[in-house]
Short mmCIF file of C-alpha atoms and ligand atoms in Angstrom, two decimals:
data_model
loop_
_atom_site.label_atom_id
_atom_site.label_comp_id
_atom_site.label_asym_id
_atom_site.label_seq_id
_atom_site.Cartn_x
_atom_site.Cartn_y
_atom_site.Cartn_z
CA MET A 302 -35.54 26.94 76.24
CA LYS A 303 -36.42 23.17 77.06
CA GLU A 304 -39.69 22.80 75.30
CA ALA A 305 -41.33 23.85 72.19
CA GLU A 306 -44.80 23.21 70.27
CA ARG A 307 -45.82 22.68 66.50
CA GLY A 308 -49.05 21.67 65.53
CA GLU A 309 -50.26 19.03 68.01
CA ALA A 310 -46.97 17.88 68.77
CA ARG A 311 -44.20 18.91 71.69
CA LEU A 312 -40.74 18.78 71.80
CA ARG A 313 -38.92 18.42 75.12
CA LEU A 314 -35.11 18.54 76.07
CA GLU A 315 -34.26 16.46 79.03
CA GLN A 316 -30.98 14.98 80.67
CA GLY A 317 -30.81 11.43 81.35
CA ASP A 318 -29.70 7.92 80.19
CA ILE A 319 -31.83 6.85 76.81
CA SER A 320 -31.97 3.13 78.11
CA ARG A 321 -34.22 4.33 81.08
CA GLN A 322 -36.87 6.14 79.73
CA GLN A 323 -40.39 4.86 81.02
CA ASP A 324 -42.61 7.55 79.42
CA VAL A 325 -42.23 6.86 75.68
CA GLU A 326 -43.22 3.78 73.62
CA ALA A 327 -40.03 4.15 71.58
CA VAL A 328 -36.28 4.96 71.93
CA VAL A 329 -33.80 5.84 69.08
CA ASN A 330 -30.63 3.84 69.14
CA ALA A 331 -27.38 5.92 67.60
CA ALA A 332 -26.85 2.38 65.89
CA ASN A 333 -23.54 1.03 64.23
CA ALA A 334 -24.15 -0.46 60.71
CA ARG A 335 -24.48 -4.08 61.78
CA LEU A 336 -26.82 -3.33 64.35
CA GLU A 337 -24.82 -5.17 67.29
CA THR A 338 -24.01 -3.74 70.62
CA GLY A 339 -21.22 -1.08 70.94
CA GLY A 340 -20.45 1.71 73.02
CA GLY A 341 -22.27 4.83 74.17
CA VAL A 342 -25.91 4.76 73.44
CA ALA A 343 -25.88 1.33 71.52
CA GLY A 344 -23.98 -0.16 74.63
CA ALA A 345 -26.96 1.28 77.14
CA ILE A 346 -29.66 0.19 75.15
CA HIS A 347 -28.31 -3.33 74.13
CA SER A 348 -27.27 -4.04 77.68
CA ALA A 349 -30.60 -3.03 79.10
CA ALA A 350 -32.55 -4.95 76.40
CA GLY A 351 -30.57 -8.10 76.52
CA PRO A 352 -29.06 -10.18 73.50
CA GLU A 353 -32.40 -10.75 72.02
CA LEU A 354 -32.36 -7.29 70.63
CA ALA A 355 -29.36 -7.81 68.64
CA GLU A 356 -30.89 -11.18 67.53
CA GLU A 357 -33.96 -9.44 66.09
CA ALA A 358 -32.10 -6.70 64.69
CA SER A 359 -29.69 -8.75 62.57
CA GLN A 360 -32.23 -9.53 60.05
CA TYR A 361 -32.18 -6.04 58.95
CA ALA A 362 -28.26 -5.45 59.02
CA PRO A 363 -26.30 -3.91 57.43
CA ILE A 364 -28.01 -0.43 57.03
CA GLU A 365 -26.59 2.71 55.44
CA PRO A 366 -26.06 5.88 57.23
CA GLY A 367 -29.25 7.73 57.30
CA GLU A 368 -31.32 4.74 57.47
CA ALA A 369 -33.59 3.49 60.29
CA VAL A 370 -35.26 0.16 61.18
CA ILE A 371 -37.35 -0.53 64.06
CA THR A 372 -37.63 -3.70 66.13
CA GLY A 373 -39.26 -4.62 69.71
CA ALA A 374 -37.59 -3.59 72.74
CA HIS A 375 -37.32 -6.63 74.78
CA LYS A 376 -36.27 -6.06 78.16
CA LEU A 377 -36.27 -2.19 78.19
CA PRO A 378 -39.28 -0.32 79.52
CA ASN A 379 -40.53 0.63 76.01
CA ASP A 380 -42.32 -1.38 73.15
CA PHE A 381 -39.95 -0.35 70.12
CA VAL A 382 -36.32 0.56 69.34
CA ILE A 383 -35.56 2.71 66.23
CA HIS A 384 -31.96 2.00 65.18
CA CYS A 385 -30.71 4.68 63.30
CA LEU A 386 -27.18 4.92 61.72
CA GLY A 387 -25.75 8.49 61.88
CA PRO A 388 -22.88 9.85 59.36
CA VAL A 389 -19.47 9.41 60.67
CA TYR A 390 -18.23 13.16 60.71
CA GLY A 391 -15.72 13.61 58.04
CA ARG A 392 -16.65 10.53 56.04
CA ASP A 393 -20.17 9.99 55.22
CA LYS A 394 -21.31 12.98 53.19
CA PRO A 395 -23.15 15.05 52.80
CA GLU A 396 -23.14 14.66 56.32
CA ASP A 397 -25.84 17.33 57.40
CA GLU A 398 -28.20 15.73 55.15
CA LEU A 399 -27.62 12.26 56.30
CA LEU A 400 -27.97 13.29 60.05
CA ALA A 401 -31.32 14.95 59.21
CA ARG A 402 -32.45 12.01 57.40
CA CYS A 403 -31.95 9.96 60.41
CA TYR A 404 -34.38 12.02 62.24
CA ARG A 405 -36.86 12.29 59.57
CA GLU A 406 -36.54 8.44 58.94
CA SER A 407 -37.07 7.81 62.51
CA LEU A 408 -40.09 9.93 62.73
CA ARG A 409 -41.69 8.11 59.62
CA LEU A 410 -41.37 4.74 61.41
CA ALA A 411 -42.80 6.16 64.44
CA GLU A 412 -46.03 7.51 62.54
CA GLU A 413 -46.11 4.22 60.84
CA ASN A 414 -45.83 2.16 63.96
CA GLU A 415 -48.51 4.29 65.80
CA ILE A 416 -45.99 5.78 68.23
CA GLU A 417 -47.20 8.63 70.05
CA ARG A 418 -43.90 9.17 72.30
CA LEU A 419 -40.50 8.98 71.36
CA ALA A 420 -37.01 9.70 72.77
CA PHE A 421 -33.95 10.55 70.60
CA PRO A 422 -30.20 10.63 71.88
CA ALA A 423 -27.94 13.13 70.19
CA ILE A 424 -27.11 10.96 67.28
CA SER A 425 -23.60 10.80 65.74
CA THR A 426 -22.09 13.25 68.47
CA GLY A 427 -20.07 10.64 70.43
CA ALA A 428 -18.16 8.13 68.76
CA PHE A 429 -19.10 9.31 65.05
CA GLY A 430 -17.46 12.90 66.02
CA TYR A 431 -20.20 15.16 64.83
CA PRO A 432 -19.46 18.77 66.35
CA LYS A 433 -22.13 18.94 69.16
CA ARG A 434 -23.78 22.36 68.15
CA ALA A 435 -24.03 21.49 64.37
CA ALA A 436 -25.60 18.21 65.22
CA ALA A 437 -28.06 19.99 67.52
CA GLU A 438 -28.89 22.61 65.18
CA ILE A 439 -29.68 19.88 62.34
CA ALA A 440 -31.56 17.74 65.00
CA LEU A 441 -33.73 20.55 66.41
CA GLN A 442 -34.57 22.32 62.90
CA THR A 443 -35.31 18.49 61.39
CA VAL A 444 -37.77 17.74 64.25
CA LEU A 445 -39.15 20.98 64.37
CA GLU A 446 -39.93 21.14 60.51
CA GLU A 447 -41.31 17.68 60.69
CA MET A 448 -43.46 18.26 63.70
CA PRO A 449 -46.58 20.14 62.00
CA GLU A 450 -46.82 17.00 59.72
CA LEU A 451 -47.25 14.39 62.29
CA ASP A 452 -50.48 12.72 62.66
CA VAL A 453 -49.86 10.26 65.74
CA VAL A 454 -46.59 11.19 67.14
CA ARG A 455 -47.62 13.81 70.16
CA LEU A 456 -44.23 14.14 72.12
CA ILE A 457 -40.60 14.00 70.97
CA LYS A 458 -38.00 14.09 73.69
CA PHE A 459 -34.22 14.71 73.28
CA VAL A 460 -32.64 12.79 75.85
CA LEU A 461 -28.97 14.31 76.37
CA TYR A 462 -26.64 12.59 78.44
CA SER A 463 -24.66 15.55 80.22
CA GLU A 464 -25.93 18.71 81.81
CA SER A 465 -23.69 20.78 79.33
CA ASP A 466 -25.21 18.92 76.31
CA LEU A 467 -28.76 19.88 77.64
CA GLU A 468 -27.62 23.52 78.15
CA LEU A 469 -26.13 23.32 74.67
CA PHE A 470 -29.36 21.83 72.89
CA ALA A 471 -31.41 24.34 74.93
CA ASP A 472 -29.26 27.35 73.74
CA VAL A 473 -29.90 26.10 70.17
CA LEU A 474 -33.64 25.56 70.69
CA GLU A 475 -33.84 29.16 72.07
CA ASN A 476 -32.38 30.43 68.52
CA ALA A 477 -34.39 28.06 66.45
CA VAL A 478 -37.91 29.07 67.65
N1 AR6 B 1763 -28.19 8.07 76.91
C1 AR6 B 1763 -28.11 9.18 76.47
N2 AR6 B 1763 -27.34 9.67 75.59
C2 AR6 B 1763 -25.92 8.98 75.60
C3 AR6 B 1763 -25.93 7.86 76.35
C4 AR6 B 1763 -26.91 7.30 77.06
N3 AR6 B 1763 -26.90 6.25 77.71
N4 AR6 B 1763 -24.49 7.27 76.24
C5 AR6 B 1763 -23.87 8.14 75.52
N5 AR6 B 1763 -24.73 9.24 75.09
P1 AR6 B 1763 -22.63 7.56 70.72
P2 AR6 B 1763 -22.56 8.22 67.51
C6 AR6 B 1763 -24.55 10.59 74.31
O1 AR6 B 1763 -21.25 7.29 70.69
O2 AR6 B 1763 -21.75 9.13 67.64
C7 AR6 B 1763 -21.52 3.19 69.20
O3 AR6 B 1763 -20.41 2.32 69.81
C8 AR6 B 1763 -23.08 10.64 73.72
O4 AR6 B 1763 -22.58 11.69 75.07
O5 AR6 B 1763 -23.58 6.58 71.33
O6 AR6 B 1763 -23.99 8.16 66.67
C9 AR6 B 1763 -22.22 2.39 68.06
O7 AR6 B 1763 -22.04 0.93 68.13
C10 AR6 B 1763 -23.17 11.27 72.62
O8 AR6 B 1763 -23.62 12.92 72.95
O9 AR6 B 1763 -23.31 7.74 69.10
C11 AR6 B 1763 -21.87 3.09 66.91
O10 AR6 B 1763 -20.75 2.44 66.48
C12 AR6 B 1763 -24.42 10.75 71.89
O11 AR6 B 1763 -25.18 10.25 72.95
C13 AR6 B 1763 -21.12 4.44 67.24
O12 AR6 B 1763 -20.98 4.31 68.79
C14 AR6 B 1763 -24.00 9.84 70.99
O13 AR6 B 1763 -22.81 9.05 71.10
C15 AR6 B 1763 -22.36 5.51 66.95
O14 AR6 B 1763 -21.81 6.78 67.15
#
């Protein structure tokens, strides 16, 4: 299953590159604490946005696991980047709560900034080592729980990098609804 609805909000799973999303006002970055460029999602977002992104973000650094901050999107085809620091699996505890907080905080910032459409990557599932199925369960459950409460956000996309990650998220979503 690749779509779900709660209240007036829609959730959609897609395969793709988070730095090339034309149909959302905000993309969420799987950030590092210093809000600098890096590998994976952060590397793709910073290289597409240009060095001004790290310059703007640096005023908020460092951030803590579970925390999110918002900046402009510079050369990305979006208006905002929401930078969230996920937990490092096995180090930042309780990792399930910190990962859920990432999604909740990002949605709170989206609401505050009147963002109707945003895209998440699978936070913490790359360099930070969170097992993908467990991370997908937390991500989808947290977002589904928040959706009925949203006043502004109408579309939440999960942009998964590989076909197999998309299938995994679709399987988890099937069992969550
Ligand atoms: N678009 C969508 N998903 C992607 C992309 C992309 N362009 N690139 C990778 N993924 P990661 P983390 C997937 O490592 O685990 C960075 O170096 C990837 O397959 O980006 O939160 C930062 O600087 C994986 O499933 O984020 C931090 O130090 C998921 O996105 C650290 O990594 C997240 O992988 C953050 O680690």
